[in-house]
PDB file of C-alpha atoms in Angstrom:
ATOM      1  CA  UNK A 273     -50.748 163.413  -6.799  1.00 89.00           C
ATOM      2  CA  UNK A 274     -50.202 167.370  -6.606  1.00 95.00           C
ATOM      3  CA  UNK A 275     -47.021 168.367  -8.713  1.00 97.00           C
ATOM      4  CA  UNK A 276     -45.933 172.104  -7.899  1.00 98.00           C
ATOM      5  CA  UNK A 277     -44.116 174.330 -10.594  1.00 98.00           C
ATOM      6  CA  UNK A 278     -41.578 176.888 -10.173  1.00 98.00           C
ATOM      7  CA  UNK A 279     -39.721 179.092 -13.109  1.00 98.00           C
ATOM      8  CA  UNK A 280     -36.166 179.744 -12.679  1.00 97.00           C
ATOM      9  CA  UNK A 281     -34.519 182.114 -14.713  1.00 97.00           C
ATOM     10  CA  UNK A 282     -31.159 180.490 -15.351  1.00 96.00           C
ATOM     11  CA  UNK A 283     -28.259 183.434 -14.400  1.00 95.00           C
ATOM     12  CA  UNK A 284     -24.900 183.982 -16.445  1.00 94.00           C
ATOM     13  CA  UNK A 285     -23.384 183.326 -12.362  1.00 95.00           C
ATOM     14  CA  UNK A 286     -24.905 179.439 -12.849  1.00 95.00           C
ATOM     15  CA  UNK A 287     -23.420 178.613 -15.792  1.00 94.00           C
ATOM     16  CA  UNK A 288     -19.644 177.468 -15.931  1.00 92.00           C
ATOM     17  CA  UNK A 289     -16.885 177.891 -18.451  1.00 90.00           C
ATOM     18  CA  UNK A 290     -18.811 175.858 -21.612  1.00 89.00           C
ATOM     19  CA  UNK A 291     -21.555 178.410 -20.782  1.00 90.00           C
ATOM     20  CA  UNK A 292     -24.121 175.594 -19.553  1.00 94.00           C
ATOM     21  CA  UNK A 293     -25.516 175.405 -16.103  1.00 96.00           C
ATOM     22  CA  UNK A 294     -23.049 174.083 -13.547  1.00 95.00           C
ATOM     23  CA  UNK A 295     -24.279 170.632 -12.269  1.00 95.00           C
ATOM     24  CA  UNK A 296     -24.256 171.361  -8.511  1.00 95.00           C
ATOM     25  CA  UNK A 297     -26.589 174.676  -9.536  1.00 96.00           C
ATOM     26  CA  UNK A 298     -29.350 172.236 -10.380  1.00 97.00           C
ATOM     27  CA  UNK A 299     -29.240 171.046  -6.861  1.00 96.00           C
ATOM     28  CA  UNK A 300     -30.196 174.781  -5.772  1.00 96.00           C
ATOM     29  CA  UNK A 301     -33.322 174.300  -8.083  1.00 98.00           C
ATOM     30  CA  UNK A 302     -34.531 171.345  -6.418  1.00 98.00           C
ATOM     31  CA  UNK A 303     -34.522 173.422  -3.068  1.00 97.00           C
ATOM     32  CA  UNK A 304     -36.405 176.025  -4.960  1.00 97.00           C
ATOM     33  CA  UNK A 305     -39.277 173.294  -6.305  1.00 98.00           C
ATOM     34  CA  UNK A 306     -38.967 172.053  -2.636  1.00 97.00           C
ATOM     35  CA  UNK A 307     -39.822 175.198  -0.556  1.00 96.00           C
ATOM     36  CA  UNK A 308     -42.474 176.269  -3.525  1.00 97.00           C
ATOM     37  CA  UNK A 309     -44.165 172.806  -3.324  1.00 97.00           C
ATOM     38  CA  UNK A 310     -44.426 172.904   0.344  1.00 96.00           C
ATOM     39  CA  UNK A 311     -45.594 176.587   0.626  1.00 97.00           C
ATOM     40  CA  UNK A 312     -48.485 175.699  -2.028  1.00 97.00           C
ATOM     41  CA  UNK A 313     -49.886 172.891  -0.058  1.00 97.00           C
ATOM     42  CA  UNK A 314     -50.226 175.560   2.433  1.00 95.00           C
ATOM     43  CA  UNK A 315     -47.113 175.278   4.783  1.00 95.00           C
ATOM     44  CA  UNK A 316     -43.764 177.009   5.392  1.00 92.00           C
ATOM     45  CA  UNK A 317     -40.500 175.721   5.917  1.00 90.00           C
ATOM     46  CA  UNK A 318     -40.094 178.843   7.882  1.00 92.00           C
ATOM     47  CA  UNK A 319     -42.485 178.305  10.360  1.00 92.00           C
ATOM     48  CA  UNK A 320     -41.144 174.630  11.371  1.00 92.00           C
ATOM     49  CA  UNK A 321     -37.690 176.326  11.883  1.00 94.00           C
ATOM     50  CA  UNK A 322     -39.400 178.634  14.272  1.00 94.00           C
ATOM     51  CA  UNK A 323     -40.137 175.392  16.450  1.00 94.00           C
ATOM     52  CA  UNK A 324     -36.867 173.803  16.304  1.00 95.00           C
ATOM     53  CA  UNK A 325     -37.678 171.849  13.799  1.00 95.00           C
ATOM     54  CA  UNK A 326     -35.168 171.499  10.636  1.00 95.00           C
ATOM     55  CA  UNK A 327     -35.331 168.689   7.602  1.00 94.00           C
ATOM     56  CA  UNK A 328     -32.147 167.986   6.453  1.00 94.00           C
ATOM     57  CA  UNK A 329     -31.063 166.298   3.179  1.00 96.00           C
ATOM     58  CA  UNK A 330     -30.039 162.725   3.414  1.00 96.00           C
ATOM     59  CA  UNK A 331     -29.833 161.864  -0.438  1.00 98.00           C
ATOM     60  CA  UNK A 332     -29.965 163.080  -3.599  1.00 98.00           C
ATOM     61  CA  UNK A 333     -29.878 161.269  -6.485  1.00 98.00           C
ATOM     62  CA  UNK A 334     -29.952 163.190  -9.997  1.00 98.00           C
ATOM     63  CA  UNK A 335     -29.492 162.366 -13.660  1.00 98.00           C
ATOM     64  CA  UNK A 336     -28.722 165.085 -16.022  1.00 97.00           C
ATOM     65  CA  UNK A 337     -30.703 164.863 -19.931  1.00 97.00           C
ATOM     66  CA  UNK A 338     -29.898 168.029 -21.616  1.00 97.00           C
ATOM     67  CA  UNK A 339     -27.723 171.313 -20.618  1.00 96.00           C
ATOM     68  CA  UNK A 340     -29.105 174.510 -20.530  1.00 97.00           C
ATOM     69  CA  UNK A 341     -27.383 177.912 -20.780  1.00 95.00           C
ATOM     70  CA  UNK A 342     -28.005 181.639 -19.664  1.00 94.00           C
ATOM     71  CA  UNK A 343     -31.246 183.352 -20.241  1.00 93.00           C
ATOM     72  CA  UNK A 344     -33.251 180.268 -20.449  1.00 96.00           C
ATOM     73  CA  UNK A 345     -36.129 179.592 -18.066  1.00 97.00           C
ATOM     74  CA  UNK A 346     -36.041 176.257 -16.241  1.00 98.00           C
ATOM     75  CA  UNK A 347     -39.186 175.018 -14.840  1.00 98.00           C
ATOM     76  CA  UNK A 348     -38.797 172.300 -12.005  1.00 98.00           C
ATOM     77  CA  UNK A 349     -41.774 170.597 -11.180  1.00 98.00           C
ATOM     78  CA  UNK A 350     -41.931 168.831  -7.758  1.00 98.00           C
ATOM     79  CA  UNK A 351     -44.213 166.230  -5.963  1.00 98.00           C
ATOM     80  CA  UNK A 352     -44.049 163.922  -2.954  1.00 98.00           C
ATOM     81  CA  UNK A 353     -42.627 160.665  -4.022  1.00 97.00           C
ATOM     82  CA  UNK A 354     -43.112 159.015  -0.834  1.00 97.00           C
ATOM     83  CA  UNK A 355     -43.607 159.757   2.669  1.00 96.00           C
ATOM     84  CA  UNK A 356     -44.314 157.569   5.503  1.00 94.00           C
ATOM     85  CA  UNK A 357     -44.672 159.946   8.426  1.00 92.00           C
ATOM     86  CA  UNK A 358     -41.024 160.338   9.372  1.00 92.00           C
ATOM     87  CA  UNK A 359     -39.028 160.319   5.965  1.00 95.00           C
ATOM     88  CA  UNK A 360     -40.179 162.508   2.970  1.00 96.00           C
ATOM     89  CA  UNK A 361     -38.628 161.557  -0.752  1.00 98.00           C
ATOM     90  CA  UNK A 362     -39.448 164.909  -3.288  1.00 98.00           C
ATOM     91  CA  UNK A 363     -39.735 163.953  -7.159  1.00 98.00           C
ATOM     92  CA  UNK A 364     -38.219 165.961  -9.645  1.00 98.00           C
ATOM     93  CA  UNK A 365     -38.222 167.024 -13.025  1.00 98.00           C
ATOM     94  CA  UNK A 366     -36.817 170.130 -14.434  1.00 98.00           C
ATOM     95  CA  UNK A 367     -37.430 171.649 -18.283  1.00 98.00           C
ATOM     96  CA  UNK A 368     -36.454 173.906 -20.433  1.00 97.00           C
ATOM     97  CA  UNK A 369     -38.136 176.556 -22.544  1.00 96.00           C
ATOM     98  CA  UNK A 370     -39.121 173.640 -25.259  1.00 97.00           C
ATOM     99  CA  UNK A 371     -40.352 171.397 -22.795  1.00 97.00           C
ATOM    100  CA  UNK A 372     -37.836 169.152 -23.017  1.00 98.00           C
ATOM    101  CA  UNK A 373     -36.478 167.303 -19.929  1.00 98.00           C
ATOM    102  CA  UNK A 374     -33.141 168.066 -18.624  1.00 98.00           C
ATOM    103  CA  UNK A 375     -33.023 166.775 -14.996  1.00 98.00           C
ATOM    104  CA  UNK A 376     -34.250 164.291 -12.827  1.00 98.00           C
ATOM    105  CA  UNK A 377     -33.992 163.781  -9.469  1.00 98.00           C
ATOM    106  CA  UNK A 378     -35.252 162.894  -6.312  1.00 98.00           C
ATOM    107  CA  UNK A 379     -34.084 164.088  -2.255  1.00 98.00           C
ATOM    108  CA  UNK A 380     -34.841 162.190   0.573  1.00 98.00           C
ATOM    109  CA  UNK A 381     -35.414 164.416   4.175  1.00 97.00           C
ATOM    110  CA  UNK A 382     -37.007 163.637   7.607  1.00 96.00           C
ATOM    111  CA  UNK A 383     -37.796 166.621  10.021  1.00 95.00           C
ATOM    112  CA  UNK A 384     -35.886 166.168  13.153  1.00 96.00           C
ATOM    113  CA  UNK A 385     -35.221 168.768  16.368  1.00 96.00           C
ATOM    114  CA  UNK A 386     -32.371 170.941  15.227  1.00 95.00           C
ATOM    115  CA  UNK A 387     -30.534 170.706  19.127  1.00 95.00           C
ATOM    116  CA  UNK A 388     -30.017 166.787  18.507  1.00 95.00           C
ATOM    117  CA  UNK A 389     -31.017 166.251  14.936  1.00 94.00           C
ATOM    118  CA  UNK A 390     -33.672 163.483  16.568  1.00 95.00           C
ATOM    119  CA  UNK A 391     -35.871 162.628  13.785  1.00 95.00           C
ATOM    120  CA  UNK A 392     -39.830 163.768  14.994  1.00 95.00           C
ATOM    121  CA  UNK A 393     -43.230 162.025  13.662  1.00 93.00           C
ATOM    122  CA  UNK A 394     -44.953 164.661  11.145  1.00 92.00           C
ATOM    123  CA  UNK A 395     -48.222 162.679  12.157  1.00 91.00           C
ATOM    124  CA  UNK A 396     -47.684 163.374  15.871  1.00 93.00           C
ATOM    125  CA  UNK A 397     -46.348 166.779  15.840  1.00 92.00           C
ATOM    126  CA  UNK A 398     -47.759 168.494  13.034  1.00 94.00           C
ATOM    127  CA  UNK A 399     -50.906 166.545  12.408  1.00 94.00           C
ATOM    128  CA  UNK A 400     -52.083 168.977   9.630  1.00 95.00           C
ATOM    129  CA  UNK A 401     -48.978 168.656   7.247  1.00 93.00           C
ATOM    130  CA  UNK A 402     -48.736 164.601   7.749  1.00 95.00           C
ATOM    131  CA  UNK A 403     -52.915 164.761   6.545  1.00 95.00           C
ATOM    132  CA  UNK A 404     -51.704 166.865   3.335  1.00 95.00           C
ATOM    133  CA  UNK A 405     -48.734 165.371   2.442  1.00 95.00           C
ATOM    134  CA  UNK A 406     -50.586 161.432   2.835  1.00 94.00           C
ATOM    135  CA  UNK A 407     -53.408 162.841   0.749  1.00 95.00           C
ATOM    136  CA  UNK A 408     -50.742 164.270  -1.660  1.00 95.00           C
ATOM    137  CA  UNK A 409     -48.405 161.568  -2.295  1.00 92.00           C
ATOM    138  CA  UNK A 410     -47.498 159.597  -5.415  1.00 87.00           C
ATOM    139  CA  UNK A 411     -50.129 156.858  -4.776  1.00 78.00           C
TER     140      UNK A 411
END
């Protein structure tokens, strides 16, 4: 199982009136570990767009540990809970500067045509992605 890693700086703009991070921000991050962990298995988000192709969120679910607060560096670390082909669930975790875990989460998504939001096969239509992300899932 591949995990990606992505540092994000936390910004005084992200963080509410106690100071921490605002909870919805930490949904923002997960998009972040998302697009990093699909451009380092050698893909782009971008690119699917370009064919009509969007992948929507369908769940979330997230737990909050610990808060963290401006000028701290989060690193969210992402991998490919499950994926059968049609419907992809990402794995998250994010930490702080000590390692310590402050989030998890996980977001559910299937690629589907953006004019009717029909869901497509990854193994039909992009044969290359479907091989990585099989070979790259939480076995």
């Amino acid at each position: 199982m591949f995990i990606s890693k992505k540092e994000v700086q936390v910004r005084y703009a992200e963080t509410d009136q106690m100071g921490v991070v605002y909870h919805a921000n930490y949904i923002i991050w997960l998009e972040l570990g998302r697009t990093q962990i699909v451009e380092d298995l050698g893909f782009r988000y971008a690119d699917m767009e370009k064919d009509g192709i969007v992948s929507p969120v369908m769940d979330v679910q997230i737990s909050y540990k610990k808060p963290m607060t401006y000028g701290e560096t989060a690193t969210v670390h992402t991998w490919i809970e499950k994926y059968n082909g049609v419907k992809t669930v990402y794995g998250y975790e994010i930490y702080n500067e000590q390692n310590d875990l402050v989030v998890t989460a996980t977001s559910t998504h299937a690629c589907v045509r953006k004019d009717t939001f029909r869901p497509i096969s990854l193994k039909r239509e992009y044969p290359e992605w479907h091989k990585v992300y099989e070979e790259n899932k939480k076995q």
